[in-house]
Short mmCIF file of C-alpha atoms in Angstrom, two decimals:
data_model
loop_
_atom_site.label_atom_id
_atom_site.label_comp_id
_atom_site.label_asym_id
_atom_site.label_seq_id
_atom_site.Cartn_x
_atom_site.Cartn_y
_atom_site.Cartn_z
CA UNK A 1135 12.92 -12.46 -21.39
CA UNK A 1136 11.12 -9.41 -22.55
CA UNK A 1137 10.78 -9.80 -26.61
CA UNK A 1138 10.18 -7.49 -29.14
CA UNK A 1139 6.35 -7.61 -29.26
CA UNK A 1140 6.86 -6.33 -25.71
CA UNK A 1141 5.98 -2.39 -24.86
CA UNK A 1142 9.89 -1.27 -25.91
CA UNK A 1143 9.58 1.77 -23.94
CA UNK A 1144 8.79 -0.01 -20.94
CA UNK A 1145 12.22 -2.40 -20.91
CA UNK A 1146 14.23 0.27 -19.66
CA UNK A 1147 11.90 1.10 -17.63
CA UNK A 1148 12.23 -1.80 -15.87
CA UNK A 1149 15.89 -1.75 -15.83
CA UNK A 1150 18.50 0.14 -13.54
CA UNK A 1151 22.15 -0.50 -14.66
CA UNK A 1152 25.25 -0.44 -11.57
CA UNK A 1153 26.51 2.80 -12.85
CA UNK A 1154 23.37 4.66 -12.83
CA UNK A 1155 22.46 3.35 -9.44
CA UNK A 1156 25.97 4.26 -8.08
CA UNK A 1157 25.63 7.83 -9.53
CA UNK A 1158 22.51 8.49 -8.19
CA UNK A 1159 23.79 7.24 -5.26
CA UNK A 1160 26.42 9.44 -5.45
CA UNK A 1161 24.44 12.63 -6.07
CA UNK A 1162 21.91 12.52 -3.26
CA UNK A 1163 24.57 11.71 -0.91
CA UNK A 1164 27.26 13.71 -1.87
CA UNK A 1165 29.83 11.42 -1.87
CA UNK A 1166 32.30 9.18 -3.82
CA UNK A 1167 31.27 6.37 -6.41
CA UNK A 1168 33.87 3.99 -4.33
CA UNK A 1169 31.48 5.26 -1.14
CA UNK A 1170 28.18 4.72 -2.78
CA UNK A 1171 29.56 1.40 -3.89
CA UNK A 1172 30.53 0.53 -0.02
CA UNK A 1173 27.48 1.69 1.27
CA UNK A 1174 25.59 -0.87 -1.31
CA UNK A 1175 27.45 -3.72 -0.64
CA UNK A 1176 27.47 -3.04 3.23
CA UNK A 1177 23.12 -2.72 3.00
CA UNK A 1178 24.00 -5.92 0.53
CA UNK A 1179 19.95 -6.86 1.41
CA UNK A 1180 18.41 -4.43 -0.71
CA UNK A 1181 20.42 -5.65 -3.55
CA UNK A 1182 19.26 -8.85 -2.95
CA UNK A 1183 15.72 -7.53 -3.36
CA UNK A 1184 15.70 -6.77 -6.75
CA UNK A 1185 16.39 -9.41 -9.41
CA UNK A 1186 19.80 -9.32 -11.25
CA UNK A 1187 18.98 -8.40 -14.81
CA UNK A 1188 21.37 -7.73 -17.83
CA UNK A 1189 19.84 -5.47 -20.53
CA UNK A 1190 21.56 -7.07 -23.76
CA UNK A 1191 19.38 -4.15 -26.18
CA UNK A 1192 16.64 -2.13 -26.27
CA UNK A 1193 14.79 -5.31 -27.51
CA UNK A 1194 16.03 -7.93 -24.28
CA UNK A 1195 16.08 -7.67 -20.63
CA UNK A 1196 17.21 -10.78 -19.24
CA UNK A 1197 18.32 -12.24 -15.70
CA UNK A 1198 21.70 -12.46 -15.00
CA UNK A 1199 22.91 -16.19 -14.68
CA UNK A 1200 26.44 -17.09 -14.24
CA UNK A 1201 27.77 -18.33 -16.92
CA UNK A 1202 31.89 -18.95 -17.64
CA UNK A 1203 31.29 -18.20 -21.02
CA UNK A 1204 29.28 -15.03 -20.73
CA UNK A 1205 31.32 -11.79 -20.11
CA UNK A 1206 29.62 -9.62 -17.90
CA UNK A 1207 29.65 -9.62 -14.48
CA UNK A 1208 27.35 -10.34 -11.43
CA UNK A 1209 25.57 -7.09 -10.48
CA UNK A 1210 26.78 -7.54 -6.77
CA UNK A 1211 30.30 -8.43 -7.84
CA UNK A 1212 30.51 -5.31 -10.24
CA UNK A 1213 29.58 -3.34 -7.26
CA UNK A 1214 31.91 -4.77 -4.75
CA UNK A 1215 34.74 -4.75 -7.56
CA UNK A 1216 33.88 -0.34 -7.58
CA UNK A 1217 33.92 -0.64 -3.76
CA UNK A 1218 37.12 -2.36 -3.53
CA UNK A 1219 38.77 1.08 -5.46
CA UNK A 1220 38.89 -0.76 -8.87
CA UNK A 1221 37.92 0.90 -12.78
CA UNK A 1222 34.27 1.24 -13.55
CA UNK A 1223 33.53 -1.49 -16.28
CA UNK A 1224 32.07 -0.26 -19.15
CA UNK A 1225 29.52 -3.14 -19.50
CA UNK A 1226 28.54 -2.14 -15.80
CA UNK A 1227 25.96 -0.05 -18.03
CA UNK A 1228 24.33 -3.20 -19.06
CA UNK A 1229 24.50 -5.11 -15.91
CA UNK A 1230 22.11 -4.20 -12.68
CA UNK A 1231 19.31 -4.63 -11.45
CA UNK A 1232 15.06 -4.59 -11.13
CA UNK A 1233 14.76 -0.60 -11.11
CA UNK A 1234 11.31 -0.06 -9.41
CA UNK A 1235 12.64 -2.15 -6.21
CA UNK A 1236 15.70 -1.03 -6.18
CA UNK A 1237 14.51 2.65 -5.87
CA UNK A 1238 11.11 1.88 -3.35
CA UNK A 1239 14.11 0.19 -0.95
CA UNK A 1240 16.76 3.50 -1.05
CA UNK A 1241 13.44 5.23 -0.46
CA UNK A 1242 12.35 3.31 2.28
CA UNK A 1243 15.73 3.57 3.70
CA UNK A 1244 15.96 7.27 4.02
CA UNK A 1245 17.28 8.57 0.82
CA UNK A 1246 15.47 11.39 -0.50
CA UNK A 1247 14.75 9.72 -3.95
CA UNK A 1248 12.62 11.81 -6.41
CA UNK A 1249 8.97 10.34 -6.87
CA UNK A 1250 9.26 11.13 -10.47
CA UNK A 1251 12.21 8.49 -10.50
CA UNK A 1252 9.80 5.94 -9.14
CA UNK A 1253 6.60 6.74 -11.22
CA UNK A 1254 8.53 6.61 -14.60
CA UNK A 1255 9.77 3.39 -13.10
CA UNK A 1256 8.23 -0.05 -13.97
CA UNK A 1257 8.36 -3.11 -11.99
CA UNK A 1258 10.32 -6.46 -13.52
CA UNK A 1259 7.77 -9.36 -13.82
CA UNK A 1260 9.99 -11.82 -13.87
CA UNK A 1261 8.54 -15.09 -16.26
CA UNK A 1262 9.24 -17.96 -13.87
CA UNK A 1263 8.26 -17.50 -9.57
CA UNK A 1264 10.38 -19.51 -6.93
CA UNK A 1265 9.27 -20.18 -3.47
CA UNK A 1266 12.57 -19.54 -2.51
CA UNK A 1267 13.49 -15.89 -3.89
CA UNK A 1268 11.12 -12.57 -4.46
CA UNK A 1269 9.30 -13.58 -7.72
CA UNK A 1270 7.08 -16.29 -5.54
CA UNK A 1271 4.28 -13.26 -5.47
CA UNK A 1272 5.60 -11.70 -9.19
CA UNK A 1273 3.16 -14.01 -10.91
CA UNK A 1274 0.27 -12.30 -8.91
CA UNK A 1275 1.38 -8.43 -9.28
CA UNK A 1276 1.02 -9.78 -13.33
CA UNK A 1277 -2.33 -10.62 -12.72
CA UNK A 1278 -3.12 -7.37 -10.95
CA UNK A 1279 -1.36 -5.25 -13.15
CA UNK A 1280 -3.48 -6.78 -16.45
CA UNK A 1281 -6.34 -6.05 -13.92
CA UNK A 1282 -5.54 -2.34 -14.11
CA UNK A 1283 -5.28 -2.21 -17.57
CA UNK A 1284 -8.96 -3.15 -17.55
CA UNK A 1285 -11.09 -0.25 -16.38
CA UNK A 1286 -13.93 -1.95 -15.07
CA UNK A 1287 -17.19 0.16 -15.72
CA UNK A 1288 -18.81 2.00 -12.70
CA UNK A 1289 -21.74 0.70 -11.18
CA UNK A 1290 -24.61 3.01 -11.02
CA UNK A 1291 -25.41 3.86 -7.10
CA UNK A 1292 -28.60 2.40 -6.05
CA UNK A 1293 -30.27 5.29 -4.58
CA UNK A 1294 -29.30 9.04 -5.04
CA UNK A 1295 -28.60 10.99 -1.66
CA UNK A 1296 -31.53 13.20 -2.22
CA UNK A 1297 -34.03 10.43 -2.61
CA UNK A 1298 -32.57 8.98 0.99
CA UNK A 1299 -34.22 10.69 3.53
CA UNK A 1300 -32.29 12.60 5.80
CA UNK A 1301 -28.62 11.52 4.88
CA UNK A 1302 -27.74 15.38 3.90
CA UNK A 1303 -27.30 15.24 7.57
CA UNK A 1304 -24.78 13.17 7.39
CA UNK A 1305 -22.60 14.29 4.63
CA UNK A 1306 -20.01 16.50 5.82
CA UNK A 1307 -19.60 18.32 2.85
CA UNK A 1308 -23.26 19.54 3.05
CA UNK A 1309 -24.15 23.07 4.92
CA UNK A 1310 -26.44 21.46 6.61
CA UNK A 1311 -24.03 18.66 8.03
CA UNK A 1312 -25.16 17.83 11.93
CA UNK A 1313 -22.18 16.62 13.29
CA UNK A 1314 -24.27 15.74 16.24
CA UNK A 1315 -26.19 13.10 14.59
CA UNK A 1316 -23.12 11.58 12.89
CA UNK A 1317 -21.65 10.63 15.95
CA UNK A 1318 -24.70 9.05 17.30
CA UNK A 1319 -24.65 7.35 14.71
CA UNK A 1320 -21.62 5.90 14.76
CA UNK A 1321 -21.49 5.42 18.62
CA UNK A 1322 -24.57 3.35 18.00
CA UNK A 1323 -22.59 1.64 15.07
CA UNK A 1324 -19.59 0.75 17.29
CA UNK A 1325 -21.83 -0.06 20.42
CA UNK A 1326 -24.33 -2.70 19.10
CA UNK A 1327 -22.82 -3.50 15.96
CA UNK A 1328 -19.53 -3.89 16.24
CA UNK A 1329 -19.73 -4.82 20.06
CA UNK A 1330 -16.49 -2.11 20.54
CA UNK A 1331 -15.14 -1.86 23.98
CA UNK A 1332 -16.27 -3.12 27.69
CA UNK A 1333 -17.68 -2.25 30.48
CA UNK A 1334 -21.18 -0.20 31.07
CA UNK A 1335 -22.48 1.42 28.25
CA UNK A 1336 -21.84 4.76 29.81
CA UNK A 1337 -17.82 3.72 29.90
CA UNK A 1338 -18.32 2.40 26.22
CA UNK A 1339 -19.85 5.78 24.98
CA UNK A 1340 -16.77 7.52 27.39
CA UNK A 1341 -13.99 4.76 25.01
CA UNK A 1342 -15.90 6.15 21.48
CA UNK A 1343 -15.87 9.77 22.75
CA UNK A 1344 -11.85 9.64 23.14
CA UNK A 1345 -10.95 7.87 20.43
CA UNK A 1346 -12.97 10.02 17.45
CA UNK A 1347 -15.20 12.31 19.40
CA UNK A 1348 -13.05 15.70 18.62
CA UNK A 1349 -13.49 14.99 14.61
CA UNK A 1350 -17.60 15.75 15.11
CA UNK A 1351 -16.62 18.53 17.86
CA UNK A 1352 -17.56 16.62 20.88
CA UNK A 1353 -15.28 16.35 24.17
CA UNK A 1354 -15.23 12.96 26.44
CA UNK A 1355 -16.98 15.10 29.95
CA UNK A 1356 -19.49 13.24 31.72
CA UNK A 1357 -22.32 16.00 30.40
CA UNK A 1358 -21.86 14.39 26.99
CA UNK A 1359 -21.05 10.78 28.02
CA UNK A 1360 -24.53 10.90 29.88
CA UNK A 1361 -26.29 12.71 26.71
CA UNK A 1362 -24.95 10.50 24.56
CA UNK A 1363 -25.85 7.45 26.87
CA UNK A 1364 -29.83 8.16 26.98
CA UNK A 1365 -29.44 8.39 23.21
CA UNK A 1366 -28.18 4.95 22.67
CA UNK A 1367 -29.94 1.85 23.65
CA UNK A 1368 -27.93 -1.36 23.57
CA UNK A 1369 -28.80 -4.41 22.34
CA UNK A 1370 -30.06 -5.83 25.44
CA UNK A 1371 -32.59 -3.57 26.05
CA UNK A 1372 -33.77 -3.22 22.44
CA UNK A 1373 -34.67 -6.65 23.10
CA UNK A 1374 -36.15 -6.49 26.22
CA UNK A 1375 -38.13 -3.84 24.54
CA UNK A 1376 -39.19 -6.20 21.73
CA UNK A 1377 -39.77 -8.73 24.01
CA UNK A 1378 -42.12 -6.66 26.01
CA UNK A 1379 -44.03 -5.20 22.89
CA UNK A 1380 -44.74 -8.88 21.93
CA UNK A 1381 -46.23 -10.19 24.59
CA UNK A 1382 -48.34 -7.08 24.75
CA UNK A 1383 -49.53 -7.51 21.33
CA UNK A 1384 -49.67 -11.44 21.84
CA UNK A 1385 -52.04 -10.98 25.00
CA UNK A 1386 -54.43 -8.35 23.09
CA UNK A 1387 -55.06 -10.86 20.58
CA UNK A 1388 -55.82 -13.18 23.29
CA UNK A 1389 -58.69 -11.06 24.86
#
């Protein structure tokens, strides 16, 4: 339960009753309350989503529980009672259902639903998680949501561009961007640190030119696979070259 000390303009928020769901329903479709209703209970899994809330007042937002002595209906069962051709109830305004789910799974299902709809929307954190229903993760979207409350202060960058030599050249949004030298770089990236694709390196650069070489301007023909190729040295013969460098330095020291 959602108590008074609670953000009060955020428990409606939180809330979308069976009538308001049906007529919104209703509008974006074009069609009947009874049909909306039909439709629901027929795509019953999205109603099964969302928790089943009752919104006593402005001050409580509860789950629904059945309860003999308690005098609203089920959610699902107020539906299905619309579908069936029956009355609207007139406490099917304070029976429904977790709003921001309800609304992402219409969304996700086709219906054109108005972002503004979901963005004034806030999701139900429901106060006790069960394995067995869709509060098991709830407790964590509480912690994360606390965690954007907190605006965690910016860390200063390290180094600015300008005292980096050369990375102007890699910034697209500077005039003088070389395109060029970004995708060597990331060819080399991909090649020898990543270890992306097989083959020979010449069929490695050929697998890096198709999949991103357009963005920097580059085709995949055998011109720029070769270019590219003599560019790049792979790991194996950087250390070959090491290797080589070493002993040459190793047998000076020797003489």
């Amino acid at each position: 339960m959602i108590g008074a000390n609670e953000d009060l303009d955020n428990i409606p928020k939180q809330f979308i009753s069976v009538n308001e769901l049906l007529e919104i329903f209703a509008d974006l479709e074009k069609t009947s309350l009874e049909k909306s209703a039909q439709w629901l209970i027929n795509h019953k899994q999205i109603l099964n989503r969302a928790k089943r809330l009752v919104f006593k007042n402005k001050y409580t937002l509860v789950e629904y529980e059945h309860n003999d002595n308690d005098f609203y209906n089920c959610p699902v069962e107020a539906i299905s009672i619309i579908a069936n051709g029956e009355d609207c109830d007139p406490f099917n305004d304070y029976v429904g259902f977790a709003r921001y789910v309800i609304l992402m799974s219409l969304k996700e299902w086709g219906l054109d639903i108005d972002d503004t709809l979901i963005n004034n929307s806030h999701a139900y954190i429901a106060q006790n998680c069960y394995e067995q229903d869709d509060n098991f993760y709830k407790k964590q979207c509480a912690y994360l949501i606390s965690m954007i409350g907190q605006k965690p202060e910016l860390e200063p960058p390290i180094q600015q561009e300008k005292d980096i030599n050369n990375t102007y050249l890699l910034n697209p949004s500077n005039p003088n961007y070389i395109p060029a030298y970004a995708l060597l770089l990331r060819i080399h990236h991909d090649l020898n640190t990543l270890g992306r694709f097989e083959g020979t390196k010449q069929k490695r650069v050929a697998d890096c030119l198709d999949e991103y070489g357009e963005h920097y301007g580059v085709q995949n023909t055998s011109t720029n696979v070769t270019h590219f190729s003599n560019l790049i040295k792979v790991r194996t013969t950087a250390k070959d070259e090491a290797s080589t460098a070493m002993k040459k330095i190793l047998s000076q020291e020797q003489k």
